Short mmCIF file of C-alpha atoms and ligand atoms in Angstrom, two decimals:
data_model
loop_
_atom_site.label_atom_id
_atom_site.label_comp_id
_atom_site.label_asym_id
_atom_site.label_seq_id
_atom_site.Cartn_x
_atom_site.Cartn_y
_atom_site.Cartn_z
CA MET M 1 0.00 0.00 0.00
CA ASP M 2 1.35 3.41 -0.98
CA THR M 3 -0.08 5.68 1.72
CA THR M 4 1.29 8.88 0.14
CA HIS M 5 -1.87 8.93 -2.01
CA LEU M 6 -4.02 8.84 1.10
CA THR M 7 -2.80 11.98 2.88
CA LYS M 8 -5.60 14.44 3.72
CA PHE M 9 -8.01 11.84 2.38
CA TYR M 10 -10.99 13.45 4.11
CA LYS M 11 -10.42 16.68 2.20
CA LYS M 12 -10.68 15.06 -1.26
CA ASN M 13 -13.93 15.02 -3.19
CA HIS M 14 -15.80 11.74 -3.62
CA ASP M 15 -14.28 10.68 -6.97
CA ASP M 16 -10.76 11.69 -5.90
CA LYS M 17 -11.11 9.63 -2.74
CA ILE M 18 -11.89 6.57 -4.86
CA ASP M 19 -9.08 7.34 -7.28
CA SER M 20 -6.57 7.73 -4.47
CA LEU M 21 -7.59 4.36 -3.00
CA PHE M 22 -6.87 2.89 -6.42
CA LEU M 23 -3.53 4.72 -6.72
CA ALA M 24 -2.56 3.59 -3.21
CA GLY M 25 -3.20 -0.03 -4.24
CA VAL M 26 -6.10 -0.48 -1.81
CA ILE M 27 -8.70 -1.23 -4.50
CA SER M 28 -8.46 -2.67 -8.03
CA LYS M 29 -9.40 -0.88 -11.27
CA LYS M 30 -12.60 -2.98 -11.40
CA GLU M 31 -13.52 -1.99 -7.84
CA LYS M 32 -12.77 1.65 -8.58
CA ASP M 33 -15.13 1.50 -11.58
CA ARG M 34 -17.83 -0.17 -9.53
CA LEU M 35 -17.58 2.56 -6.90
CA LEU M 36 -17.63 5.32 -9.51
CA ASP M 37 -20.54 3.68 -11.37
CA ARG M 38 -22.44 3.31 -8.05
CA THR M 39 -22.94 -0.44 -8.61
CA LEU M 40 -22.34 -1.61 -5.05
CA GLU M 41 -26.07 -2.08 -4.49
CA LEU M 42 -27.60 -5.52 -4.13
CA ASP M 43 -29.52 -6.41 -7.27
CA PRO M 44 -33.18 -7.37 -6.77
CA GLU M 45 -32.63 -10.97 -7.80
CA THR M 46 -29.92 -11.52 -5.18
CA GLY M 47 -31.99 -9.63 -2.59
CA SER M 48 -35.00 -11.85 -3.28
CA HIS M 49 -32.87 -14.95 -2.74
CA MET M 50 -31.49 -13.57 0.50
CA ILE M 51 -34.69 -12.84 2.40
CA GLU M 52 -38.42 -13.47 2.25
CA ASN M 53 -40.59 -10.62 0.93
CA TYR M 54 -37.65 -8.55 -0.33
CA ILE M 55 -38.78 -5.13 -1.59
CA GLY M 56 -35.58 -3.05 -1.90
CA ASN M 57 -32.31 -2.09 -0.28
CA TYR M 58 -31.76 -0.08 2.85
CA SER M 59 -28.63 1.93 2.15
CA MET M 60 -25.98 2.73 4.70
CA PRO M 61 -22.92 4.91 4.04
CA LEU M 62 -19.76 2.88 3.48
CA GLY M 63 -16.54 4.71 4.35
CA VAL M 64 -12.93 3.98 5.19
CA ALA M 65 -11.01 4.70 8.37
CA MET M 66 -7.42 5.72 7.81
CA ASN M 67 -4.10 5.54 9.67
CA TYR M 68 -4.49 2.05 11.15
CA MET M 69 -1.26 0.28 12.02
CA ILE M 70 -2.06 -3.17 13.36
CA ASP M 71 0.74 -5.59 14.21
CA LYS M 72 3.11 -3.40 12.18
CA GLU M 73 0.89 -3.50 9.10
CA GLU M 74 -0.78 -0.41 7.64
CA LEU M 75 -4.44 -0.90 6.89
CA VAL M 76 -7.41 0.96 5.48
CA VAL M 77 -10.51 -0.18 7.37
CA PRO M 78 -13.96 -0.26 5.73
CA MET M 79 -16.85 0.84 7.95
CA ALA M 80 -20.60 0.87 7.28
CA ILE M 81 -22.13 3.45 9.61
CA GLU M 82 -24.70 6.21 9.60
CA GLU M 83 -23.38 8.15 12.63
CA PRO M 84 -21.50 11.19 11.24
CA SER M 85 -18.47 11.35 13.56
CA VAL M 86 -17.48 7.68 13.87
CA ILE M 87 -15.06 7.37 10.94
CA ALA M 88 -13.46 10.76 11.63
CA ALA M 89 -12.94 9.79 15.29
CA SER M 90 -11.60 6.37 14.31
CA SER M 91 -9.04 7.80 11.89
CA PHE M 92 -8.03 10.46 14.42
CA ALA M 93 -7.45 7.89 17.17
CA ALA M 94 -5.66 5.48 14.81
CA LYS M 95 -3.30 8.29 13.82
CA ILE M 96 -2.27 9.04 17.40
CA ILE M 97 -1.97 5.35 18.27
CA GLY M 98 -0.19 4.62 14.97
CA SER M 99 2.38 7.34 15.68
CA ALA M 100 3.09 5.55 18.97
CA GLY M 101 3.75 2.14 17.41
CA GLY M 102 0.19 1.07 16.61
CA PHE M 103 -1.91 -1.80 17.91
CA LYS M 104 -0.53 -5.13 19.07
CA THR M 105 -3.04 -7.94 18.97
CA THR M 106 -3.48 -11.54 20.05
CA VAL M 107 -6.06 -14.13 19.13
CA ILE M 108 -5.76 -17.05 21.49
CA HIS M 109 -8.11 -19.55 19.93
CA ARG M 110 -10.99 -19.56 17.48
CA MET M 111 -13.51 -22.13 18.62
CA MET M 112 -17.28 -21.85 18.41
CA ILE M 113 -19.42 -23.53 21.02
CA GLY M 114 -22.59 -25.52 20.39
CA GLN M 115 -25.04 -26.49 23.11
CA VAL M 116 -27.31 -29.47 23.48
CA THR M 117 -29.43 -28.55 26.49
CA LEU M 118 -31.36 -31.37 28.11
CA LYS M 119 -34.36 -31.43 30.42
CA ASN M 120 -35.59 -34.15 32.74
CA VAL M 121 -32.19 -35.79 33.19
CA PRO M 122 -32.90 -38.49 35.80
CA ASP M 123 -29.39 -38.79 37.26
CA ILE M 124 -27.07 -35.82 36.63
CA GLU M 125 -23.92 -37.56 37.86
CA GLU M 126 -24.47 -40.68 35.78
CA ALA M 127 -25.35 -38.58 32.72
CA THR M 128 -22.20 -36.45 33.12
CA ASN M 129 -20.02 -39.57 33.44
CA ASN M 130 -21.64 -41.22 30.42
CA VAL M 131 -21.05 -38.15 28.28
CA ALA M 132 -17.41 -37.87 29.44
CA GLU M 133 -16.78 -41.55 28.64
CA ALA M 134 -18.39 -41.25 25.22
CA LYS M 135 -16.47 -38.06 24.39
CA GLN M 136 -14.66 -39.41 21.30
CA GLU M 137 -17.81 -41.06 19.92
CA ILE M 138 -19.81 -37.83 20.40
CA LEU M 139 -17.13 -35.76 18.64
CA SER M 140 -16.90 -38.19 15.73
CA ARG M 141 -20.71 -38.23 15.36
CA ALA M 142 -20.66 -34.41 15.36
CA ASN M 143 -18.02 -34.48 12.63
CA GLU M 144 -19.99 -37.05 10.60
CA ALA M 145 -22.91 -34.58 10.66
CA TYR M 146 -20.73 -31.98 8.86
CA PRO M 147 -17.84 -33.79 7.13
CA SER M 148 -16.77 -30.89 4.88
CA ILE M 149 -15.46 -28.84 7.82
CA VAL M 150 -13.28 -31.79 8.85
CA LYS M 151 -11.87 -31.93 5.29
CA ARG M 152 -11.00 -28.24 5.64
CA GLY M 153 -8.99 -28.98 8.81
CA GLY M 154 -11.64 -28.07 11.39
CA GLY M 155 -14.42 -29.93 13.18
CA ALA M 156 -15.59 -30.79 16.68
CA LYS M 157 -12.53 -30.87 18.95
CA ASN M 158 -13.66 -30.96 22.54
CA LEU M 159 -16.63 -31.10 24.88
CA ASP M 160 -17.66 -30.29 28.40
CA VAL M 161 -20.80 -30.67 30.45
CA ARG M 162 -22.44 -27.90 32.44
CA LEU M 163 -25.10 -28.34 35.07
CA LEU M 164 -27.56 -25.45 34.94
CA GLU M 165 -28.67 -25.45 38.54
CA ASP M 166 -32.29 -25.20 39.53
CA ASP M 167 -33.73 -22.00 40.91
CA THR M 168 -36.34 -23.07 43.38
CA ASP M 169 -37.42 -19.47 44.12
CA SER M 170 -38.65 -19.03 40.56
CA GLY M 171 -39.64 -22.68 40.10
CA ILE M 172 -37.01 -23.37 37.41
CA PRO M 173 -35.76 -26.98 37.44
CA SER M 174 -32.17 -27.96 36.64
CA TYR M 175 -31.00 -28.59 33.07
CA LEU M 176 -27.89 -30.22 31.69
CA SER M 177 -25.99 -28.56 28.86
CA VAL M 178 -23.44 -30.42 26.76
CA HIS M 179 -21.00 -28.00 25.08
CA ILE M 180 -19.19 -29.00 21.91
CA HIS M 181 -16.19 -26.88 20.89
CA VAL M 182 -15.94 -26.62 17.13
CA ASP M 183 -13.15 -25.32 14.94
CA THR M 184 -15.13 -23.71 12.11
CA GLN M 185 -12.02 -22.49 10.25
CA GLU M 186 -12.85 -19.41 8.18
CA ALA M 187 -16.62 -19.55 8.77
CA MET M 188 -18.53 -17.87 11.57
CA GLY M 189 -19.96 -21.36 11.75
CA ALA M 190 -23.58 -21.07 12.93
CA ASN M 191 -24.80 -23.53 10.29
CA ILE M 192 -21.94 -25.93 10.90
CA VAL M 193 -22.47 -25.97 14.66
CA ASN M 194 -26.27 -26.09 14.51
CA THR M 195 -26.15 -29.04 12.10
CA MET M 196 -23.74 -30.85 14.41
CA MET M 197 -25.89 -30.19 17.50
CA GLU M 198 -29.01 -31.50 15.79
CA GLY M 199 -26.97 -34.49 14.54
CA ILE M 200 -25.69 -35.57 17.98
CA ALA M 201 -28.76 -34.72 20.08
CA PRO M 202 -30.40 -38.20 19.84
CA TYR M 203 -27.15 -39.86 20.97
CA ILE M 204 -26.78 -37.39 23.87
CA GLU M 205 -30.38 -38.19 24.87
CA GLU M 206 -29.49 -41.88 24.86
CA LEU M 207 -26.43 -41.27 27.03
CA THR M 208 -28.15 -39.01 29.56
CA GLY M 209 -31.72 -40.32 29.65
CA GLY M 210 -32.84 -36.68 29.22
CA THR M 211 -34.74 -34.90 26.47
CA ALA M 212 -32.90 -32.45 24.19
CA LEU M 213 -34.78 -29.16 24.45
CA LEU M 214 -32.31 -26.91 22.59
CA ARG M 215 -29.66 -27.75 19.97
CA ILE M 216 -27.92 -24.58 18.90
CA LEU M 217 -24.72 -22.52 18.76
CA THR M 218 -24.15 -20.10 21.64
CA ASN M 219 -23.34 -16.54 20.60
CA TYR M 220 -21.43 -16.17 23.85
CA ALA M 221 -18.19 -17.04 22.08
CA THR M 222 -15.85 -17.26 25.07
CA GLU M 223 -13.50 -19.52 23.10
CA CYS M 224 -13.07 -16.93 20.36
CA LEU M 225 -11.41 -13.97 22.04
CA ALA M 226 -9.31 -11.28 20.42
CA THR M 227 -7.23 -8.69 22.29
CA SER M 228 -5.73 -5.42 21.15
CA LYS M 229 -3.28 -3.27 23.11
CA CYS M 230 -1.72 0.13 22.60
CA VAL M 231 0.75 2.32 24.46
CA ILE M 232 0.53 6.09 24.00
CA PRO M 233 3.18 8.43 25.41
CA ALA M 234 1.51 11.12 27.54
CA HIS M 235 2.92 14.01 25.45
CA LYS M 236 0.80 12.83 22.49
CA LEU M 237 -2.36 13.47 24.51
CA LYS M 238 -1.81 17.16 25.17
CA THR M 239 -4.67 19.50 24.18
CA GLN M 240 -5.09 23.26 24.28
CA ASP M 241 -6.52 23.14 27.81
CA PHE M 242 -4.91 20.05 29.34
CA SER M 243 -1.40 18.64 29.69
CA GLY M 244 -0.77 15.14 28.31
CA GLU M 245 -0.54 13.76 31.86
CA GLU M 246 -3.89 15.31 32.76
CA VAL M 247 -5.59 13.82 29.69
CA ARG M 248 -4.02 10.42 30.44
CA ASP M 249 -5.22 10.49 34.05
CA ARG M 250 -8.69 11.68 33.08
CA ILE M 251 -9.02 8.81 30.54
CA ILE M 252 -7.99 6.37 33.27
CA GLU M 253 -10.50 7.90 35.71
CA ALA M 254 -13.32 7.87 33.14
CA THR M 255 -12.66 4.17 32.59
CA GLN M 256 -12.73 3.58 36.34
CA VAL M 257 -16.20 5.15 36.39
CA ALA M 258 -17.28 2.86 33.53
CA THR M 259 -15.92 -0.10 35.49
CA ILE M 260 -18.04 0.58 38.58
CA ASP M 261 -21.14 2.26 37.11
CA PRO M 262 -23.28 0.25 34.65
CA TYR M 263 -25.06 3.45 33.51
CA ARG M 264 -21.76 4.85 32.28
CA ALA M 265 -20.43 1.41 31.19
CA VAL M 266 -23.25 0.95 28.66
CA THR M 267 -22.45 4.28 26.98
CA HIS M 268 -18.70 3.68 27.18
CA ASN M 269 -19.15 0.27 25.54
CA LYS M 270 -21.58 1.71 22.98
CA GLY M 271 -18.71 3.92 21.86
CA ILE M 272 -16.57 0.80 21.36
CA MET M 273 -19.38 -0.85 19.38
CA ASN M 274 -19.66 2.22 17.11
CA GLY M 275 -16.42 1.04 15.55
CA VAL M 276 -16.85 -2.70 16.01
CA ASP M 277 -20.33 -2.88 14.46
CA ALA M 278 -19.33 -0.69 11.53
CA VAL M 279 -16.57 -3.12 10.50
CA VAL M 280 -18.64 -6.20 11.33
CA LEU M 281 -21.45 -4.87 9.15
CA ALA M 282 -19.16 -3.80 6.29
CA SER M 283 -17.54 -7.24 6.30
CA GLY M 284 -20.92 -8.96 5.93
CA ASN M 285 -20.87 -10.49 9.39
CA ASP M 286 -23.70 -10.97 11.89
CA TRP M 287 -23.58 -7.84 14.07
CA ARG M 288 -26.48 -9.03 16.25
CA ALA M 289 -24.40 -12.06 17.27
CA ILE M 290 -21.40 -9.87 18.04
CA GLU M 291 -23.49 -7.36 20.03
CA ALA M 292 -25.16 -10.10 22.09
CA GLY M 293 -21.86 -11.84 22.88
CA VAL M 294 -19.93 -8.66 23.66
CA HIS M 295 -22.45 -7.36 26.20
CA ALA M 296 -22.60 -10.75 27.93
CA TYR M 297 -18.80 -10.65 28.08
CA ALA M 298 -18.97 -7.18 29.65
CA SER M 299 -21.08 -8.73 32.41
CA ARG M 300 -18.88 -11.76 33.06
CA SER M 301 -17.94 -10.58 36.59
CA GLY M 302 -21.64 -10.45 37.53
CA GLN M 303 -21.86 -6.72 36.85
CA TYR M 304 -21.93 -4.91 33.51
CA ARG M 305 -18.57 -3.13 33.22
CA SER M 306 -16.24 -1.28 30.85
CA LEU M 307 -14.79 -3.56 28.18
CA THR M 308 -11.63 -1.51 27.85
CA SER M 309 -8.99 -0.95 30.48
CA TRP M 310 -6.78 2.17 30.49
CA SER M 311 -3.86 2.45 32.87
CA LYS M 312 -0.38 3.98 32.98
CA ASN M 313 2.93 2.18 32.83
CA GLU M 314 6.15 3.01 34.67
CA ALA M 315 7.21 5.45 31.95
CA GLY M 316 3.95 7.34 32.44
CA ASP M 317 2.49 6.23 29.08
CA LEU M 318 -1.22 5.56 28.69
CA VAL M 319 -1.79 1.83 28.15
CA GLY M 320 -5.05 0.61 26.61
CA GLU M 321 -6.39 -2.89 26.25
CA LEU M 322 -9.56 -4.42 24.89
CA THR M 323 -10.64 -8.05 24.65
CA LEU M 324 -13.79 -9.05 22.80
CA PRO M 325 -15.45 -12.29 21.77
CA LEU M 326 -15.42 -11.95 17.97
CA PRO M 327 -16.90 -14.93 16.16
CA VAL M 328 -16.64 -13.42 12.68
CA GLY M 329 -16.04 -15.22 9.42
CA THR M 330 -14.54 -14.53 6.03
CA VAL M 331 -16.63 -17.08 4.12
CA GLY M 332 -20.29 -18.09 4.20
CA GLY M 333 -23.47 -16.09 4.59
CA SER M 334 -23.64 -13.05 2.35
CA ILE M 335 -19.87 -12.47 2.46
CA SER M 336 -19.17 -14.20 -0.85
CA PHE M 337 -21.87 -12.49 -2.90
CA HIS M 338 -22.82 -9.16 -1.30
CA PRO M 339 -21.00 -6.58 -3.46
CA ALA M 340 -20.20 -4.19 -0.59
CA ALA M 341 -19.05 -7.01 1.73
CA LYS M 342 -16.80 -8.35 -1.04
CA LEU M 343 -15.32 -4.89 -1.53
CA ALA M 344 -14.77 -4.52 2.23
CA HIS M 345 -12.77 -7.77 2.36
CA SER M 346 -10.77 -6.68 -0.65
CA ILE M 347 -9.96 -3.28 0.96
CA MET M 348 -8.52 -5.15 3.96
CA GLY M 349 -6.48 -7.42 1.66
CA HIS M 350 -8.76 -10.47 2.04
CA PRO M 351 -7.86 -11.15 5.67
CA LYS M 352 -8.24 -14.56 7.29
CA ALA M 353 -10.82 -14.67 10.07
CA HIS M 354 -8.25 -14.30 12.87
CA LYS M 355 -6.89 -11.17 11.18
CA LEU M 356 -10.36 -9.73 10.76
CA GLU M 357 -10.79 -10.23 14.53
CA ARG M 358 -7.53 -8.34 15.13
CA VAL M 359 -8.72 -5.45 12.98
CA ILE M 360 -12.14 -5.25 14.64
CA VAL M 361 -10.88 -5.35 18.22
CA SER M 362 -8.30 -2.64 17.38
CA VAL M 363 -11.00 -0.45 15.87
CA GLY M 364 -13.02 -0.91 19.08
CA LEU M 365 -10.05 0.22 21.18
CA ALA M 366 -9.39 3.23 18.94
CA GLN M 367 -13.04 4.24 18.99
CA ASN M 368 -13.14 4.12 22.78
CA PHE M 369 -9.93 6.14 23.01
CA ALA M 370 -11.34 8.81 20.68
CA ALA M 371 -14.65 9.07 22.53
CA VAL M 372 -13.26 9.12 26.07
CA ARG M 373 -10.43 11.50 25.14
CA ALA M 374 -12.96 13.94 23.72
CA LEU M 375 -15.32 13.50 26.68
CA VAL M 376 -12.65 14.29 29.27
CA THR M 377 -11.25 17.26 27.37
CA GLU M 378 -13.27 19.50 25.05
CA GLY M 379 -16.47 17.42 25.30
CA ILE M 380 -18.06 15.38 22.55
CA GLN M 381 -20.36 18.00 21.05
CA LYS M 382 -17.74 20.13 19.32
CA GLY M 383 -16.56 17.37 16.97
CA HIS M 384 -20.02 15.81 16.76
CA MET M 385 -21.83 18.99 15.86
CA GLY M 386 -19.32 19.87 13.16
CA LEU M 387 -20.20 16.67 11.32
CA HIS M 388 -23.82 16.62 12.44
CA ALA M 389 -24.24 20.01 10.77
CA ARG M 390 -23.92 18.34 7.36
CA SER M 391 -26.67 15.82 8.25
CA LEU M 392 -28.91 18.70 9.33
CA ALA M 393 -28.14 20.53 6.08
CA ILE M 394 -29.13 17.44 4.06
CA SER M 395 -32.30 17.00 6.17
CA ALA M 396 -33.14 20.64 5.48
CA GLY M 397 -33.04 19.85 1.75
CA ALA M 398 -29.60 21.23 0.80
CA LYS M 399 -28.00 19.72 -2.32
CA GLY M 400 -24.49 19.84 -3.83
CA ASP M 401 -22.26 22.68 -2.63
CA HIS M 402 -25.10 24.06 -0.53
CA VAL M 403 -24.67 21.19 1.96
CA GLN M 404 -21.24 22.40 3.05
CA GLN M 405 -22.30 26.06 2.89
CA VAL M 406 -25.28 25.46 5.19
CA ALA M 407 -23.13 23.30 7.50
CA ASP M 408 -20.41 25.96 7.74
CA ILE M 409 -22.88 28.66 8.78
CA LEU M 410 -24.72 26.27 11.08
CA LYS M 411 -21.51 25.34 12.89
CA HIS M 412 -21.11 28.94 14.01
CA SER M 413 -24.79 29.46 14.84
CA LYS M 414 -26.04 29.52 18.40
CA HIS M 415 -28.89 27.11 17.63
CA LYS M 416 -27.78 24.07 15.64
CA ASN M 417 -31.15 22.56 14.75
CA LEU M 418 -33.19 21.63 11.70
CA GLN M 419 -35.21 24.85 11.66
CA ARG M 420 -32.05 26.93 11.71
CA ALA M 421 -30.59 24.78 8.88
CA LYS M 422 -33.78 25.37 6.83
CA ASN M 423 -33.57 29.13 7.39
CA ILE M 424 -29.90 29.21 6.38
CA LEU M 425 -30.68 27.22 3.24
CA LEU M 426 -33.54 29.58 2.39
CA ASN M 427 -31.22 32.58 2.71
CA ILE M 428 -28.59 30.92 0.52
CA LEU M 429 -31.17 30.05 -2.15
CA GLU M 430 -32.60 33.58 -2.09
CA GLU M 431 -29.08 35.00 -2.52
CA PHE M 432 -28.48 32.53 -5.32
CA GLU M 433 -31.59 33.64 -7.22
CA LYS M 434 -30.80 37.36 -6.99
C1 MEV G 501 -21.70 8.18 20.88
O1 MEV G 501 -22.14 7.45 19.76
C2 MEV G 501 -20.67 7.38 21.67
C3 MEV G 501 -20.22 7.99 22.97
O2 MEV G 501 -21.35 8.30 23.78
C4 MEV G 501 -19.32 7.00 23.66
C5 MEV G 501 -18.92 7.38 25.07
O3 MEV G 501 -19.66 8.11 25.74
O4 MEV G 501 -17.87 6.86 25.50
C6 MEV G 501 -19.50 9.30 22.74
#
């Protein structure tokens, strides 16, 4: 990638942005033409095959975040997002973090978990022993249910049994849940795991004497964790009103608040998900699954807490860390045929699933850094309103150059609302007609 073509990317007009991505080697000539010809939309035939009662496409802006340096590799990150300030904030944070060495990531393992949950198990201990003894037979039956994943080097690898204890107060009896750990290779794997669970359920019933109530993947992907870390020297945090040390300490304190207060933690984590969801969505992955798993992970201590940790090291640098369950895939679902998802994978250099996890968790960390840094210094509204002004201008009916003109005046207005945007536009149009 030749990043010289990408400097001041945000200042270029739409067509020049696309051309510079091509010149930088981020997209091919064919992809450039598709973007310029506006042919990223799903065609009606594909849409009709994807869902029942398809009637059209719901468009979302697709953009790119710049300045990412992840494990010493420079990357342009595609993001599908409607919130005006997210990509600007992401690129801003990635620039600061990149200038301090970038993100360092780890992906420990990539296993999906399937559950066969049984009711009316007559003897829990005997059932647990029977399942443990039949472990190899259960795993090979799971693999027989989906042989192609075994051919690709994956498959069911391990199992454990969990007793879901009764809750007499609410009249809930105990259940037994058999977990199968599946290596789904490049796929997110819901179909693979669900097929396996349905395939082995009768055998598990035989072994336990219980009745299989549920046979499904869990989206709480605790065996599919990715971590990103960054270290930022304090002097890089300095703003007009605060020293670098003050900003560092305020970021640490804000994260402490999000660790002890669920009301703040939800908003803090929402800021992380602004970045995470945008990449998950652009890459054609299931953002509902990621959202559900991430928030459960934030509650793993028994209380909903901040997902990021920010601290200082002995040198006084700010140290950030984020771990997320990220069961994303690079094949399957709409990834192989959705034109925008295909482009997103191409922009990232067709990453393997573990690399896509590394990118997403780093974007989450950057997004949190950008949001909390702004919150503890100048406040979030200054940056937000600058970009929000353009949305208001569009809502007011501005077109072409008028969008920026209305936004520029609106930014300096006392009241930044739709009515004011409409009045500004009216004035501009009246001037124009004179
Ligand atoms: C807004 O979309 C996200 C923030 O609220 C996140 C945060 O408060 O940390 C700014």
